[in-house]
Tab-separated table of C-alpha atoms and ligand atoms in Angstrom:
chain	number	residue	atom	x	y	z
L	891	MET	CA	-3.767	22.096	-11.298
L	892	SER	CA	-7.526	21.937	-12.001
L	893	ARG	CA	-9.895	20.386	-9.444
L	894	PHE	CA	-10.400	17.392	-11.751
L	895	GLY	CA	-6.614	17.106	-12.187
L	896	SER	CA	-5.999	16.984	-8.463
L	897	ILE	CA	-8.837	14.478	-7.835
L	898	TRP	CA	-7.549	12.312	-10.698
L	899	GLY	CA	-3.958	12.620	-9.461
L	900	SER	CA	-4.787	11.398	-5.954
L	901	GLY	CA	-7.569	8.995	-6.993
L	902	PRO	CA	-7.440	5.240	-6.445
L	903	PRO	CA	-5.126	3.469	-8.929
L	904	VAL	CA	-7.796	0.826	-9.578
L	905	LEU	CA	-10.021	3.507	-11.181
L	906	LYS	CA	-7.167	4.644	-13.418
L	907	ALA	CA	-6.474	1.029	-14.371
L	908	LEU	CA	-10.142	0.468	-15.290
L	909	ALA	CA	-10.280	3.764	-17.213
L	910	ALA	CA	-7.158	2.744	-19.163
L	911	GLN	CA	-8.791	-0.574	-20.139
L	912	ALA	CA	-12.037	1.190	-21.106
L	913	LEU	CA	-10.272	3.840	-23.226
L	914	GLY	CA	-8.106	1.204	-24.911
L	915	PHE	CA	-11.210	-0.862	-25.688
L	916	LEU	CA	-13.111	2.162	-27.105
L	917	PHE	CA	-10.132	3.037	-29.288
L	918	LEU	CA	-9.937	-0.513	-30.671
L	919	LEU	CA	-13.707	-0.578	-31.256
L	920	SER	CA	-13.426	2.596	-33.374
L	921	LEU	CA	-10.435	1.120	-35.195
L	922	ALA	CA	-12.362	-2.084	-35.959
L	923	HIS	CA	-15.278	0.023	-37.191
L	924	LEU	CA	-13.114	2.212	-39.458
L	925	PHE	CA	-11.000	-0.652	-40.810
L	926	PRO	CA	-13.243	-3.702	-40.770
L	927	GLY	CA	-10.608	-6.045	-42.286
L	928	ARG	CA	-10.034	-9.229	-40.301
L	929	LEU	CA	-7.124	-9.131	-37.896
L	930	PRO	CA	-6.130	-12.199	-35.886
L	931	PHE	CA	-7.912	-12.335	-32.502
L	932	TRP	CA	-4.679	-12.364	-30.476
L	933	LEU	CA	-3.453	-9.225	-32.236
L	934	TRP	CA	-6.496	-7.357	-30.868
L	935	VAL	CA	-5.740	-8.734	-27.428
L	936	ALA	CA	-2.096	-7.638	-27.699
L	937	LEU	CA	-3.152	-4.150	-28.834
L	938	GLN	CA	-5.599	-3.832	-25.927
L	939	ALA	CA	-2.872	-4.877	-23.461
L	940	LEU	CA	-0.354	-2.480	-25.003
L	941	LEU	CA	-2.744	0.485	-24.984
L	942	ALA	CA	-3.936	-0.117	-21.419
L	943	ALA	CA	-0.389	-0.608	-20.084
L	944	SER	CA	0.875	2.522	-21.909
L	945	LEU	CA	-1.983	4.637	-20.529
L	946	ALA	CA	-1.322	3.252	-17.045
L	947	ALA	CA	2.356	4.217	-17.355
L	948	TRP	CA	1.417	7.685	-18.647
L	949	TRP	CA	-0.898	8.186	-15.649
L	950	GLY	CA	1.906	7.262	-13.269
L	951	LEU	CA	0.760	3.779	-12.196
L	952	GLY	CA	3.572	1.571	-10.886
L	953	PRO	CA	5.148	-1.461	-12.599
L	954	TRP	CA	2.734	-3.986	-11.010
L	955	TRP	CA	-0.257	-2.116	-12.346
L	956	ARG	CA	1.252	-2.155	-15.831
L	957	VAL	CA	1.798	-5.913	-15.621
L	958	PHE	CA	-1.802	-6.223	-14.436
L	959	GLN	CA	-2.996	-4.193	-17.444
L	960	ILE	CA	-1.345	-6.724	-19.741
L	961	LEU	CA	-2.552	-9.788	-17.835
L	962	VAL	CA	-6.240	-8.770	-17.742
L	963	PRO	CA	-6.873	-8.744	-21.550
L	964	VAL	CA	-4.732	-11.861	-22.008
L	965	ALA	CA	-6.699	-13.708	-19.277
L	966	LEU	CA	-10.026	-12.574	-20.719
L	967	GLY	CA	-8.938	-13.545	-24.250
L	968	TRP	CA	-7.846	-16.981	-23.045
L	969	GLN	CA	-11.037	-17.460	-21.086
L	970	LEU	CA	-13.225	-16.819	-24.173
L	971	GLY	CA	-11.939	-20.055	-25.699
L	972	HIS	CA	-12.148	-22.185	-22.530
L	973	ALA	CA	-14.899	-23.258	-20.179
L	974	VAL	CA	-13.984	-22.053	-16.677
L	975	SER	CA	-15.496	-23.763	-13.603
L	976	ALA	CA	-18.003	-21.716	-11.650
L	977	TRP	CA	-15.856	-21.713	-8.485
L	978	VAL	CA	-12.872	-19.959	-10.127
L	979	TYR	CA	-14.220	-16.384	-10.041
L	980	PRO	CA	-15.566	-16.419	-6.460
L	981	SER	CA	-12.246	-17.985	-5.361
L	982	LEU	CA	-10.241	-15.246	-7.102
L	983	LEU	CA	-12.458	-12.613	-5.500
L	984	ALA	CA	-11.926	-14.208	-2.085
L	985	VAL	CA	-8.129	-14.185	-2.547
L	986	VAL	CA	-8.219	-10.511	-3.591
L	987	PHE	CA	-10.274	-9.719	-0.477
L	988	LEU	CA	-7.981	-11.705	1.832
L	989	VAL	CA	-4.874	-9.931	0.499
L	990	PHE	CA	-6.118	-6.416	-0.299
L	991	GLY	CA	-9.444	-6.156	1.594
L	992	GLY	CA	-8.027	-4.155	4.497
L	993	GLY	CA	-6.786	-1.342	2.309
L	994	ILE	CA	-9.796	-0.932	0.015
L	995	LEU	CA	-11.579	1.702	2.107
L	996	THR	CA	-8.363	3.385	3.245
L	997	ARG	CA	-7.150	3.297	-0.390
L	998	VAL	CA	-3.882	1.671	0.665
L	999	PRO	CA	-2.522	-1.245	-1.375
L	1000	LEU	CA	-0.006	-3.808	-0.128
L	1001	TYR	CA	3.634	-3.068	-0.842
L	1002	ASN	CA	6.621	-3.536	1.394
L	1003	SER	CA	9.236	-1.215	2.798
L	1004	GLY	CA	12.843	-2.351	2.482
L	1005	SER	CA	15.769	-2.967	4.793
L	1006	ALA	CA	17.160	0.572	4.248
L	1007	ALA	CA	14.007	2.006	5.844
L	1008	TRP	CA	14.171	-0.513	8.696
L	1009	ASP	CA	17.837	0.369	9.393
L	1010	GLU	CA	16.933	4.069	9.576
L	1011	LEU	CA	13.998	3.319	11.872
L	1012	LEU	CA	16.329	1.379	14.134
L	1013	THR	CA	18.537	4.444	14.628
L	1014	LEU	CA	15.446	6.374	15.814
L	1015	ILE	CA	14.574	3.869	18.578
L	1016	PRO	CA	16.933	4.401	21.516
L	1017	GLU	CA	18.777	1.335	22.762
L	1018	GLY	CA	17.873	0.064	26.237
L	1019	GLU	CA	14.577	1.992	26.529
L	1020	ARG	CA	11.102	0.498	26.745
L	1021	TRP	CA	9.685	2.403	23.807
L	1022	ARG	CA	6.334	1.338	22.396
L	1023	VAL	CA	6.405	1.247	18.626
L	1024	VAL	CA	3.470	0.574	16.298
L	1025	ASP	CA	3.401	-0.185	12.571
L	1026	LEU	CA	0.008	1.090	11.362
L	1027	GLY	CA	-0.790	-1.207	8.435
L	1028	ALA	CA	1.853	-3.815	9.248
L	1029	GLY	CA	1.722	-5.560	5.850
L	1030	LEU	CA	3.783	-8.753	5.810
L	1031	GLY	CA	5.508	-7.761	9.067
L	1032	GLY	CA	8.927	-6.937	7.562
L	1033	PRO	CA	9.700	-3.806	9.614
L	1034	LEU	CA	8.607	-5.288	12.955
L	1035	ALA	CA	10.404	-8.598	12.417
L	1036	ALA	CA	13.582	-6.674	11.569
L	1037	LEU	CA	13.344	-4.316	14.559
L	1038	ALA	CA	12.013	-6.514	17.368
L	1039	HIS	CA	15.130	-8.644	17.850
L	1040	ARG	CA	17.490	-5.692	17.516
L	1041	ARG	CA	15.700	-3.692	20.224
L	1042	PRO	CA	14.667	-6.397	22.724
L	1043	GLU	CA	13.702	-3.861	25.427
L	1044	ALA	CA	11.223	-2.038	23.200
L	1045	ARG	CA	7.636	-3.264	22.626
L	1046	PHE	CA	6.430	-3.622	19.039
L	1047	ILE	CA	2.921	-3.987	17.763
L	1048	GLY	CA	1.558	-4.169	14.235
L	1049	VAL	CA	-2.032	-3.567	13.128
L	1050	GLU	CA	-3.138	-5.125	9.852
L	1051	ALA	CA	-6.600	-5.236	8.305
L	1052	SER	CA	-6.183	-7.758	5.454
L	1053	PRO	CA	-6.737	-11.272	6.873
L	1054	LEU	CA	-4.176	-13.260	4.876
L	1055	VAL	CA	-1.546	-10.528	5.158
L	1056	TRP	CA	-2.140	-10.382	8.912
L	1057	LEU	CA	-1.632	-14.170	9.176
L	1058	ILE	CA	1.686	-14.012	7.319
L	1059	ALA	CA	2.895	-11.113	9.495
L	1060	TRP	CA	1.771	-12.947	12.637
L	1061	LEU	CA	3.714	-16.077	11.639
L	1062	ARG	CA	6.742	-14.029	10.620
L	1063	CYS	CA	6.889	-12.260	13.996
L	1064	LEU	CA	6.268	-15.398	16.105
L	1065	PRO	CA	10.001	-15.869	16.869
L	1066	TRP	CA	9.936	-12.459	18.617
L	1067	LYS	CA	6.633	-12.882	20.405
L	1068	LYS	CA	8.230	-11.742	23.705
L	1069	ASN	CA	8.266	-8.144	22.529
L	1070	CYS	CA	6.315	-8.145	19.259
L	1071	ARG	CA	2.735	-8.927	18.359
L	1072	ILE	CA	0.570	-8.454	15.299
L	1073	GLN	CA	-3.036	-7.509	15.804
L	1074	ALA	CA	-5.787	-7.990	13.217
L	1075	GLY	CA	-8.014	-4.975	12.710
L	1076	SER	CA	-8.235	-1.400	11.565
L	1077	LEU	CA	-5.545	1.132	12.345
L	1078	TRP	CA	-8.312	3.704	12.889
L	1079	ARG	CA	-9.488	1.791	15.948
L	1080	PHE	CA	-6.012	1.313	17.410
L	1081	PRO	CA	-5.423	3.602	20.427
L	1082	LEU	CA	-2.188	5.588	20.156
L	1083	ALA	CA	-2.088	7.140	23.651
L	1084	GLU	CA	0.709	4.840	24.921
L	1085	ILE	CA	2.776	4.889	21.731
L	1086	ASP	CA	6.209	6.560	21.500
L	1087	LEU	CA	6.745	6.004	17.781
L	1088	ALA	CA	4.076	5.288	15.166
L	1089	PHE	CA	5.288	4.166	11.750
L	1090	ALA	CA	3.022	4.193	8.696
L	1091	PHE	CA	3.640	3.299	5.054
L	1092	LEU	CA	0.223	3.920	3.556
L	1093	SER	CA	-0.695	6.227	0.631
L	1094	PRO	CA	-1.438	9.949	0.191
L	1095	ALA	CA	-5.169	9.367	0.798
L	1096	PRO	CA	-5.306	8.809	4.588
L	1097	MET	CA	-2.419	11.088	5.668
L	1098	ALA	CA	-4.469	14.109	6.780
L	1099	ALA	CA	-6.825	11.923	8.840
L	1100	LEU	CA	-3.872	9.998	10.283
L	1101	TRP	CA	-2.215	13.228	11.434
L	1102	GLU	CA	-5.439	14.310	13.103
L	1103	LYS	CA	-5.677	10.975	14.913
L	1104	ALA	CA	-2.013	11.108	15.976
L	1105	CYS	CA	-2.310	14.694	17.261
L	1106	THR	CA	-5.474	13.834	19.197
L	1107	GLU	CA	-4.184	10.630	20.793
L	1108	MET	CA	-0.375	10.652	20.993
L	1109	LYS	CA	1.548	12.545	23.670
L	1110	PRO	CA	3.343	15.766	22.648
L	1111	GLY	CA	6.958	15.072	21.682
L	1112	THR	CA	6.303	11.538	20.392
L	1113	LEU	CA	6.892	10.663	16.738
L	1114	LEU	CA	4.775	9.809	13.724
L	1115	ILE	CA	6.996	8.556	10.910
L	1116	SER	CA	5.572	8.264	7.431
L	1117	HIS	CA	7.320	6.286	4.732
L	1118	SER	CA	7.315	8.506	1.605
L	1119	PHE	CA	3.863	10.105	1.983
L	1120	GLN	CA	3.628	13.669	3.253
L	1121	ILE	CA	1.001	15.031	5.566
L	1122	PRO	CA	-0.607	17.846	3.567
L	1123	GLY	CA	0.249	21.284	4.962
L	1124	VAL	CA	2.562	19.980	7.721
L	1125	GLU	CA	6.336	20.432	7.539
L	1126	PRO	CA	8.233	17.324	8.732
L	1127	GLU	CA	10.848	17.850	11.443
L	1128	ARG	CA	13.274	15.766	9.407
L	1129	ARG	CA	13.432	13.943	6.109
L	1130	ILE	CA	15.662	10.899	5.631
L	1131	SER	CA	16.199	9.929	1.993
L	1132	LEU	CA	16.171	6.239	1.168
L	1133	PRO	CA	17.954	4.487	-1.710
L	1134	GLY	CA	15.941	2.872	-4.500
L	1135	ARG	CA	12.645	4.307	-5.677
L	1136	PRO	CA	12.834	8.053	-6.505
L	1137	GLY	CA	11.266	10.105	-3.696
L	1138	ALA	CA	11.490	7.275	-1.154
L	1139	CYS	CA	12.143	8.720	2.306
L	1140	LEU	CA	11.174	8.665	5.944
L	1141	LEU	CA	9.317	11.794	7.066
L	1142	LEU	CA	9.507	12.501	10.785
L	1143	TYR	CA	6.605	14.401	12.327
L	1144	ARG	CA	6.834	15.395	15.994
L	1145	ILE	CA	3.466	15.554	17.782
L	1146	PRO	CA	2.985	19.164	18.920
L	1147	LYS	CA	1.548	20.446	22.185
L	1148	MET	CA	-2.149	21.059	21.709
L	1149	PRO	CA	-3.251	24.630	22.524
A	2415	LIG	C1	2.031	-0.265	1.975
A	2415	LIG	S1	1.685	-1.599	3.064
A	2415	LIG	C2	2.970	-1.338	4.251
A	2415	LIG	C3	3.376	-2.590	4.949
A	2415	LIG	C4	4.430	-2.439	6.034
A	2415	LIG	N1	4.123	-1.403	6.983
A	2415	LIG	C5	5.779	-2.174	5.438
A	2415	LIG	O1	6.310	-1.081	5.666
A	2415	LIG	O2	6.347	-3.065	4.765
A	2415	LIG	C6	0.215	-0.969	3.861
A	2415	LIG	C7	-0.579	-2.005	4.623
A	2415	LIG	O3	-1.593	-1.315	5.345
A	2415	LIG	C8	-2.749	-2.139	5.395
A	2415	LIG	N2	-3.902	-1.290	5.682
A	2415	LIG	C9	-4.523	-0.428	4.853
A	2415	LIG	N3	-5.538	0.179	5.459
A	2415	LIG	C10	-5.557	-0.303	6.735
A	2415	LIG	C11	-6.378	-0.056	7.866
A	2415	LIG	N4	-7.384	0.804	7.823
A	2415	LIG	N5	-6.102	-0.717	9.004
A	2415	LIG	C12	-5.077	-1.601	9.077
A	2415	LIG	N6	-4.280	-1.885	8.030
A	2415	LIG	C13	-4.510	-1.249	6.879
A	2415	LIG	C14	-2.786	-2.782	4.016
A	2415	LIG	O4	-3.560	-3.977	4.053
A	2415	LIG	C15	-1.297	-3.022	3.753
A	2415	LIG	O5	-0.933	-4.310	4.184
């Protein structure tokens, strides 16, 4: 693959989504120039949505991004015919920040692991032992809420950077506050020295840096488990396939002894 191809392949989805809208718009502009007959306004909007969503699908963006590609032109088209109060856009921006802000720099969006992954994680935490388990990027708290009451002796902690997502996870894990807490902040500042098992469901972008952090801070023999995203150049000790999305799996990386 060319250098551009690999940068494009691992680049942030938001850039691909914007590029799809821009290309769709340029194509329609040329079409309008070549065939200047009058088409109904909403047909142009529908064409823009269709082109942007098709490009997004072709570039491998997930279903939510495709829905987003359709909603953006429709919302803009609607807005052209309506006066929108000045507070609407800053409020939307604030909501986007509260939900996705934590993952913008790490290039990690919010999506949730499922109960099949949590069940597999449970089998990796020995019963009756005081293991310390962290979910790096705890999202809405699903994994920790599912594990904390089934392993009451273990200690669970989640780190989440997006404020609203953190609040939901914190509320969700309140019933298990004896052995589970959710901390607001960046996973990069969370010390891993006392952790027996670190779980992360992030994206391809931060995996190399995460491995470096884990190898520097975690004790040899402890586990870093990545949901679906490989650490480049490192062979996992074990791979557990998960049902559902193609390629979904847990990848188990054992922290090696440092030379
Ligand atoms: C894909 S979700 C996974 C959620 C959860 N672990 C699960 O398995 O359901 C990743 C989460 O990591 C959070 N995140 C991204 N970068 C982060 C960072 N630097 N520090 C803390 N959380 C981060 C995002 O806000 C998002 O909620």
